Tab-separated table of C-alpha atoms and ligand atoms in Angstrom:
chain	number	residue	atom	x	y	z
O	1	TYR	CA	72.848	23.566	-13.792
O	2	SER	CA	69.419	21.295	-15.431
O	3	ALA	CA	71.785	18.393	-15.604
O	4	LYS	CA	73.234	18.532	-12.221
O	5	ARG	CA	69.715	19.024	-10.381
O	6	SER	CA	68.238	16.304	-12.244
O	7	ALA	CA	71.438	14.090	-11.298
O	8	SER	CA	70.943	15.332	-7.784
O	9	HIS	CA	66.915	14.511	-7.778
O	10	ILE	CA	68.064	11.293	-9.134
O	11	ASN	CA	69.685	10.665	-5.976
O	12	PHE	CA	67.515	12.328	-2.838
O	13	TYR	CA	64.757	9.863	-4.602
O	14	ASP	CA	67.047	6.925	-4.357
O	15	SER	CA	67.609	7.644	-0.617
O	16	SER	CA	64.571	8.460	0.173
O	17	MET	CA	63.414	5.191	-1.485
O	18	SER	CA	65.457	3.149	0.312
O	19	GLU	CA	64.495	4.716	3.189
O	20	ALA	CA	61.304	4.118	2.545
O	21	ALA	CA	61.622	0.213	1.626
O	22	GLU	CA	63.865	0.406	5.519
O	23	HIS	CA	60.855	1.681	7.366
O	24	LYS	CA	58.246	-0.544	6.567
O	25	LEU	CA	61.000	-3.776	7.316
O	26	LYS	CA	61.928	-2.212	10.266
O	27	LEU	CA	57.384	-1.683	11.218
O	28	LEU	CA	56.778	-5.178	9.623
O	29	GLY	CA	59.390	-6.781	12.489
O	30	ASP	CA	57.207	-4.646	14.916
O	31	LEU	CA	53.994	-5.316	13.902
O	32	ARG	CA	55.556	-9.520	13.937
O	33	HIS	CA	55.348	-8.927	17.786
O	34	ALA	CA	52.788	-6.109	19.086
O	35	LEU	CA	49.872	-9.159	19.138
O	36	GLY	CA	51.964	-11.281	21.440
O	37	LEU	CA	53.413	-7.785	23.771
O	38	GLY	CA	49.968	-7.032	24.111
O	39	GLN	CA	50.102	-3.641	22.447
O	40	LEU	CA	47.079	-4.404	19.728
O	41	SER	CA	43.789	-3.467	20.947
O	42	LEU	CA	40.081	-2.665	19.839
O	43	PHE	CA	38.236	0.780	19.451
O	44	TYR	CA	34.990	0.360	19.122
O	45	GLN	CA	32.723	3.233	17.064
O	46	PRO	CA	29.031	3.167	17.202
O	47	ILE	CA	27.018	2.588	14.377
O	48	VAL	CA	23.440	4.041	14.834
O	49	ARG	CA	20.267	4.270	13.703
O	50	LEU	CA	18.828	6.573	11.162
O	51	LYS	CA	15.461	6.733	12.488
O	52	ASP	CA	15.322	7.875	16.681
O	53	ASN	CA	19.454	8.697	16.770
O	54	HIS	CA	19.474	5.022	19.104
O	55	MET	CA	22.938	3.673	19.112
O	56	ALA	CA	22.398	0.076	17.446
O	57	GLY	CA	25.641	-1.151	17.912
O	58	ALA	CA	29.873	-0.561	16.904
O	59	GLU	CA	32.287	-1.466	15.229
O	60	ALA	CA	35.749	-2.736	15.764
O	61	LEU	CA	38.034	-1.223	14.511
O	62	LEU	CA	42.029	-2.485	15.295
O	63	ARG	CA	44.748	0.045	16.289
O	64	TRP	CA	48.358	-0.578	17.349
O	65	HIS	CA	50.022	0.765	20.848
O	66	LYS	CA	52.941	1.266	19.076
O	67	SER	CA	55.328	2.549	22.289
O	68	PRO	CA	53.500	5.100	24.799
O	69	HIS	CA	53.003	7.364	22.625
O	70	GLU	CA	52.312	6.425	19.420
O	71	LEU	CA	48.802	5.132	18.951
O	72	LEU	CA	48.835	3.402	14.587
O	73	GLU	CA	45.210	3.284	12.653
O	74	ALA	CA	44.088	0.589	11.732
O	75	ALA	CA	44.528	2.466	8.086
O	76	ASP	CA	48.498	2.551	8.845
O	77	PHE	CA	49.115	-1.242	10.017
O	78	VAL	CA	46.545	-3.394	8.462
O	79	PRO	CA	47.122	-3.229	5.054
O	80	LEU	CA	51.231	-5.051	6.039
O	81	LEU	CA	48.933	-7.596	8.654
O	82	GLU	CA	47.794	-8.833	5.196
O	83	GLU	CA	51.072	-8.959	2.805
O	84	THR	CA	52.582	-11.006	5.403
O	85	GLY	CA	49.485	-12.788	6.320
O	86	LEU	CA	49.711	-11.901	10.146
O	87	ILE	CA	46.072	-10.905	9.674
O	88	VAL	CA	45.197	-14.604	9.714
O	89	THR	CA	46.041	-15.264	13.070
O	90	VAL	CA	45.569	-11.194	14.597
O	91	GLY	CA	41.847	-11.662	12.838
O	92	ASN	CA	41.056	-14.780	14.778
O	93	TRP	CA	42.013	-12.649	18.321
O	94	VAL	CA	39.964	-9.641	16.823
O	95	VAL	CA	37.125	-11.896	16.461
O	96	GLU	CA	36.871	-13.343	19.991
O	97	GLN	CA	38.239	-10.388	21.102
O	98	ALA	CA	35.307	-8.807	19.945
O	99	CYS	CA	32.896	-11.312	21.442
O	100	ARG	CA	34.371	-11.018	24.755
O	101	GLN	CA	33.299	-6.950	24.348
O	102	LEU	CA	30.037	-7.969	23.124
O	103	ALA	CA	29.260	-9.994	26.002
O	104	VAL	CA	29.699	-6.898	28.722
O	105	TRP	CA	28.276	-4.834	26.446
O	106	ARG	CA	24.647	-7.082	26.091
O	107	GLN	CA	24.348	-6.838	30.016
O	108	GLN	CA	24.180	-3.019	29.745
O	109	ASP	CA	22.336	-3.209	26.370
O	110	ASN	CA	20.863	-6.598	24.858
O	111	ASP	CA	20.472	-5.702	21.703
O	112	PHE	CA	23.868	-4.503	20.599
O	113	ILE	CA	25.487	-5.303	18.045
O	114	ILE	CA	28.977	-5.592	17.292
O	115	SER	CA	30.385	-5.310	13.755
O	116	VAL	CA	34.190	-7.355	12.390
O	117	ASN	CA	36.024	-6.913	9.912
O	118	ILE	CA	37.417	-9.717	8.248
O	119	SER	CA	39.854	-10.033	5.337
O	120	PRO	CA	39.934	-12.360	2.622
O	121	LEU	CA	42.923	-14.034	3.315
O	122	GLN	CA	40.824	-15.845	7.003
O	123	LEU	CA	37.604	-16.222	4.991
O	124	GLU	CA	39.890	-18.156	2.542
O	125	HIS	CA	41.560	-20.556	6.017
O	126	LEU	CA	39.162	-23.184	6.355
O	127	ASP	CA	38.526	-23.184	10.069
O	128	PHE	CA	36.960	-19.941	9.711
O	129	TYR	CA	33.413	-20.729	10.070
O	130	GLN	CA	34.316	-23.270	13.839
O	131	GLN	CA	36.692	-19.714	14.690
O	132	VAL	CA	33.655	-18.162	15.222
O	133	LYS	CA	30.924	-20.485	16.321
O	134	SER	CA	34.027	-21.186	18.917
O	135	ALA	CA	33.674	-16.917	20.217
O	136	LEU	CA	29.573	-17.503	19.824
O	137	GLN	CA	29.543	-20.123	22.523
O	138	HIS	CA	32.684	-19.603	24.558
O	139	HIS	CA	31.274	-15.746	25.188
O	140	GLN	CA	26.747	-17.643	25.660
O	141	LEU	CA	26.060	-15.082	22.584
O	142	PRO	CA	23.589	-15.318	20.063
O	143	ALA	CA	25.054	-15.004	16.781
O	144	GLU	CA	22.782	-12.932	16.142
O	145	ALA	CA	24.491	-10.150	17.847
O	146	LEU	CA	27.331	-10.645	15.228
O	147	ILE	CA	27.711	-8.910	12.059
O	148	LEU	CA	30.802	-9.713	10.313
O	149	GLU	CA	31.947	-6.620	6.807
O	150	ILE	CA	33.488	-8.692	4.138
O	151	THR	CA	34.456	-6.853	0.964
O	152	GLU	CA	34.675	-6.782	-2.901
O	153	SER	CA	38.528	-9.109	-2.391
O	154	ALA	CA	37.400	-11.352	-0.421
O	155	LEU	CA	35.046	-13.132	-3.488
O	156	LEU	CA	37.181	-12.893	-5.652
O	157	GLY	CA	40.650	-15.215	-4.848
O	158	HIS	CA	38.400	-17.862	-4.112
O	159	PRO	CA	35.228	-16.783	-4.433
O	160	ARG	CA	33.634	-20.347	-4.269
O	161	GLN	CA	35.153	-21.226	-0.273
O	162	ALA	CA	34.575	-17.651	0.781
O	163	LYS	CA	30.176	-18.005	-0.604
O	164	GLN	CA	30.460	-21.156	0.959
O	165	THR	CA	31.665	-20.152	4.397
O	166	LEU	CA	29.687	-16.989	4.624
O	167	LYS	CA	26.511	-19.439	3.571
O	168	GLN	CA	27.273	-21.481	7.295
O	169	LEU	CA	27.322	-18.162	8.395
O	170	ARG	CA	24.318	-16.815	7.674
O	171	ALA	CA	22.570	-20.393	8.675
O	172	LEU	CA	23.844	-20.147	12.249
O	173	GLY	CA	21.524	-16.116	12.018
O	174	VAL	CA	25.645	-14.240	11.310
O	175	LYS	CA	24.962	-11.126	9.713
O	176	ILE	CA	27.251	-10.385	6.853
O	177	VAL	CA	27.886	-6.949	5.072
O	178	LEU	CA	29.660	-5.768	2.190
O	179	ASP	CA	32.420	-2.878	3.346
O	180	ASP	CA	33.060	0.113	1.615
O	181	PHE	CA	30.173	-0.398	-1.272
O	182	GLY	CA	31.053	1.652	-3.999
O	183	THR	CA	34.476	2.059	-4.234
O	184	GLY	CA	35.206	-1.406	-5.220
O	185	LEU	CA	34.402	-3.726	-8.504
O	186	SER	CA	31.224	-3.677	-7.887
O	187	SER	CA	29.860	-6.012	-9.839
O	188	LEU	CA	26.875	-5.512	-9.604
O	189	SER	CA	25.042	-8.408	-11.768
O	190	ARG	CA	26.524	-10.824	-8.890
O	191	LEU	CA	25.134	-8.816	-6.051
O	192	GLY	CA	21.837	-10.746	-5.942
O	193	SER	CA	23.097	-13.910	-5.524
O	194	LEU	CA	26.026	-12.947	-3.476
O	195	PRO	CA	25.279	-13.916	0.722
O	196	LEU	CA	24.192	-10.965	2.311
O	197	ASP	CA	22.577	-9.316	4.861
O	198	GLY	CA	23.964	-5.284	3.681
O	199	LEU	CA	25.827	-2.873	2.213
O	200	LYS	CA	27.752	-0.314	3.693
O	201	ILE	CA	27.923	2.840	2.283
O	202	ALA	CA	31.318	4.409	1.750
O	203	GLY	CA	32.262	7.372	2.978
O	204	GLU	CA	33.089	8.979	-0.918
O	205	PHE	CA	29.523	9.159	-1.214
O	206	ALA	CA	29.020	11.013	1.910
O	207	GLU	CA	31.404	13.435	1.037
O	208	GLN	CA	28.814	14.120	-2.161
O	209	LEU	CA	26.091	15.291	-0.410
O	210	GLN	CA	25.914	19.476	-1.223
O	211	HIS	CA	26.292	18.178	-4.324
O	212	GLN	CA	23.032	17.462	-6.821
O	213	LYS	CA	23.999	14.309	-8.254
O	214	GLY	CA	25.762	13.507	-5.649
O	215	LYS	CA	22.291	13.233	-3.136
O	216	ARG	CA	21.428	11.190	-6.484
O	217	LEU	CA	23.682	9.182	-6.559
O	218	CYS	CA	23.984	7.902	-2.383
O	219	GLN	CA	19.845	8.118	-3.158
O	220	ALA	CA	20.206	5.734	-6.318
O	221	ILE	CA	21.982	3.305	-3.580
O	222	VAL	CA	19.763	3.098	-0.452
O	223	GLN	CA	17.493	1.931	-3.163
O	224	LEU	CA	19.753	-0.399	-5.149
O	225	SER	CA	20.108	-2.016	-1.009
O	226	GLN	CA	16.467	-2.086	-1.184
O	227	ALA	CA	15.253	-3.854	-4.389
O	228	LEU	CA	17.279	-6.196	-2.827
O	229	GLU	CA	16.072	-6.551	0.008
O	230	LEU	CA	19.130	-5.189	2.433
O	231	LYS	CA	19.839	-3.245	4.654
O	232	PHE	CA	22.666	-0.308	4.578
O	233	VAL	CA	24.706	1.006	6.133
O	234	ALA	CA	25.515	4.950	5.522
O	235	GLU	CA	29.805	5.551	6.588
O	236	GLY	CA	31.645	8.778	6.890
O	237	ILE	CA	28.415	10.877	8.420
O	238	GLU	CA	30.852	13.597	9.716
O	239	THR	CA	28.235	16.720	9.626
O	240	GLU	CA	24.419	16.670	11.053
O	241	TYR	CA	23.833	18.226	7.220
O	242	GLN	CA	25.270	14.704	5.968
O	243	ASN	CA	22.770	12.385	8.645
O	244	ASN	CA	19.927	14.747	7.781
O	245	MET	CA	20.546	13.768	4.545
O	246	VAL	CA	20.849	10.055	4.153
O	247	ARG	CA	18.043	10.303	7.283
O	248	GLN	CA	15.530	11.704	4.215
O	249	MET	CA	16.622	8.512	1.970
O	250	GLY	CA	15.543	5.033	4.116
O	251	ASP	CA	15.993	3.469	7.234
O	252	GLY	CA	18.912	2.079	7.491
O	253	LEU	CA	21.915	2.914	9.987
O	254	ALA	CA	25.052	5.337	10.463
O	255	GLN	CA	28.275	5.726	11.305
O	256	GLY	CA	31.058	7.823	11.734
O	257	PHE	CA	32.625	10.756	13.123
O	258	PHE	CA	29.442	12.867	14.001
O	259	PHE	CA	28.271	9.830	16.412
O	260	GLY	CA	31.304	9.615	17.861
O	261	TYR	CA	34.807	9.066	16.627
O	262	PRO	CA	36.311	5.428	17.114
O	263	LEU	CA	37.237	4.536	21.384
O	264	HIS	CA	39.426	2.491	24.010
O	265	PRO	CA	35.942	0.560	25.731
O	266	GLU	CA	37.026	2.189	28.356
O	267	GLN	CA	35.836	5.580	27.203
O	268	PHE	CA	33.690	3.703	24.291
O	269	ALA	CA	31.455	2.625	27.703
O	270	LEU	CA	31.488	6.108	29.448
O	271	ALA	CA	30.609	8.540	26.047
O	272	HIS	CA	27.473	5.878	25.554
O	273	PHE	CA	26.600	4.025	27.747
O	274	ASP	CA	26.703	6.680	30.233
O	275	LEU	CA	28.279	4.621	32.946
Y	301	LIG	P1	36.963	0.138	7.168
Y	301	LIG	O1	36.160	-1.157	8.243
Y	301	LIG	O2	36.079	1.609	6.251
Y	301	LIG	O3	36.129	0.988	8.873
Y	301	LIG	C1	36.259	3.027	8.618
Y	301	LIG	C2	37.492	3.968	8.494
Y	301	LIG	O4	36.722	4.433	8.362
Y	301	LIG	C3	38.455	3.491	10.207
Y	301	LIG	O5	39.746	3.564	10.079
Y	301	LIG	C4	37.479	4.810	10.540
Y	301	LIG	O6	38.418	4.991	11.622
Y	301	LIG	C5	37.297	6.125	9.659
Y	301	LIG	N1	36.560	6.629	9.967
Y	301	LIG	C6	35.090	6.577	10.354
Y	301	LIG	N2	34.422	7.312	10.690
Y	301	LIG	C7	34.614	8.314	9.854
Y	301	LIG	C8	34.406	9.617	9.490
Y	301	LIG	O7	33.478	10.159	9.699
Y	301	LIG	N3	34.598	10.740	8.412
Y	301	LIG	C9	36.663	9.689	7.913
Y	301	LIG	N4	37.193	10.204	6.952
Y	301	LIG	N5	37.004	8.740	8.840
Y	301	LIG	C10	36.000	8.257	9.256
Y	301	LIG	P2	41.031	2.428	10.122
Y	301	LIG	O8	40.643	2.396	11.808
Y	301	LIG	O9	42.186	3.658	10.109
Y	301	LIG	O10	40.720	1.345	9.846
Y	301	LIG	C11	40.502	1.618	8.610
Y	301	LIG	C12	40.765	0.545	7.468
Y	301	LIG	O11	40.780	-0.924	7.918
Y	301	LIG	C13	38.576	-0.520	7.765
Y	301	LIG	O12	38.257	0.728	6.683
Y	301	LIG	C14	39.478	-2.249	7.489
Y	301	LIG	O13	38.833	-2.132	6.678
Y	301	LIG	C15	40.395	-2.162	8.182
Y	301	LIG	N6	40.588	-2.913	9.723
Y	301	LIG	C16	39.854	-2.283	10.597
Y	301	LIG	N7	40.439	-2.720	11.566
Y	301	LIG	C17	41.079	-3.822	11.164
Y	301	LIG	C18	40.130	-5.645	11.567
Y	301	LIG	O14	40.209	-5.865	12.897
Y	301	LIG	N8	39.926	-6.460	10.413
Y	301	LIG	C19	41.117	-6.653	10.159
Y	301	LIG	N9	40.705	-7.422	8.769
Y	301	LIG	N10	40.918	-5.412	8.578
Y	301	LIG	C20	40.761	-4.209	10.001
Y	302	LIG	MG1	20.043	-0.611	21.122
Y	303	LIG	MG1	34.157	-1.868	7.735
Y	304	LIG	MG1	33.641	0.648	6.010
């Protein structure tokens, strides 16, 4: 019985593996055409000032309208875009699209900012600086209105090129923040020498705020950002309790479902600009 059972188990495992591979291949085929078909869009999630709950701006998050009844979140397909290199083309479109939206919303709120996620692959391209500069000029935006979110892995591959590009962008006035801080291979010894303006504290820390140790850990990261003269954004704030906790820790920004879900631009404007 046990031999038979394990044999059928192996069969089941094999077929599900190839199904997963087939699914991925199909998804990839569809993804290649998504941008051209106008199926990609940016949703926006508010970023709020902790001291007074004032909305400072929003993070742009990719969405894929795969079919009329299928909306995929970035987590479901951005890894595929990165694996295939498609993220470079899509990423340039994201920067342009976010700047277009930023110009519109700055007519409602003249100090509104937008934060855009940048893939490590984009930073390796020599023309990335020019792409960003052109998008800002095209929409007559001050560079200070744009924040780029990079990951620690962006500084691993071609660190010299990436650092150089980031320095150029900062010289222009663009702000650079390190996304998901505390979850990666944080080399704390290098943190002081990176061209950065802020840290986005990963949502995992907000999850631990009901415990004493978690609270102190979060406080320590806030203090770390202060020691390095970096701004902080607390991510993944889902409850009023978490909001109160981080507000007591320091003068920074916060983001999460408690303040608002990522929304289509029209819904975002209705919910947050009271139009
Ligand atoms: P991220 O930049 O850390 O974005 C935050 C993710 O957490 C988003 O998922 C957002 O929907 C989700 N989130 C926001 N608030 C909360 C909360 O309170 N609780 C919980 N549990 N989750 C929350 P999403 O949109 O699926 O994005 C996943 C990741 O995909 C992003 O992580 C970012 O690394 C990447 N990504 C998204 N858009 C782009 C893009 O335009 N370009 C690139 N290169 N990457 C992108
Ligand atoms: Mg404002
Ligand atoms: Mg981000
Ligand atoms: Mg993040």
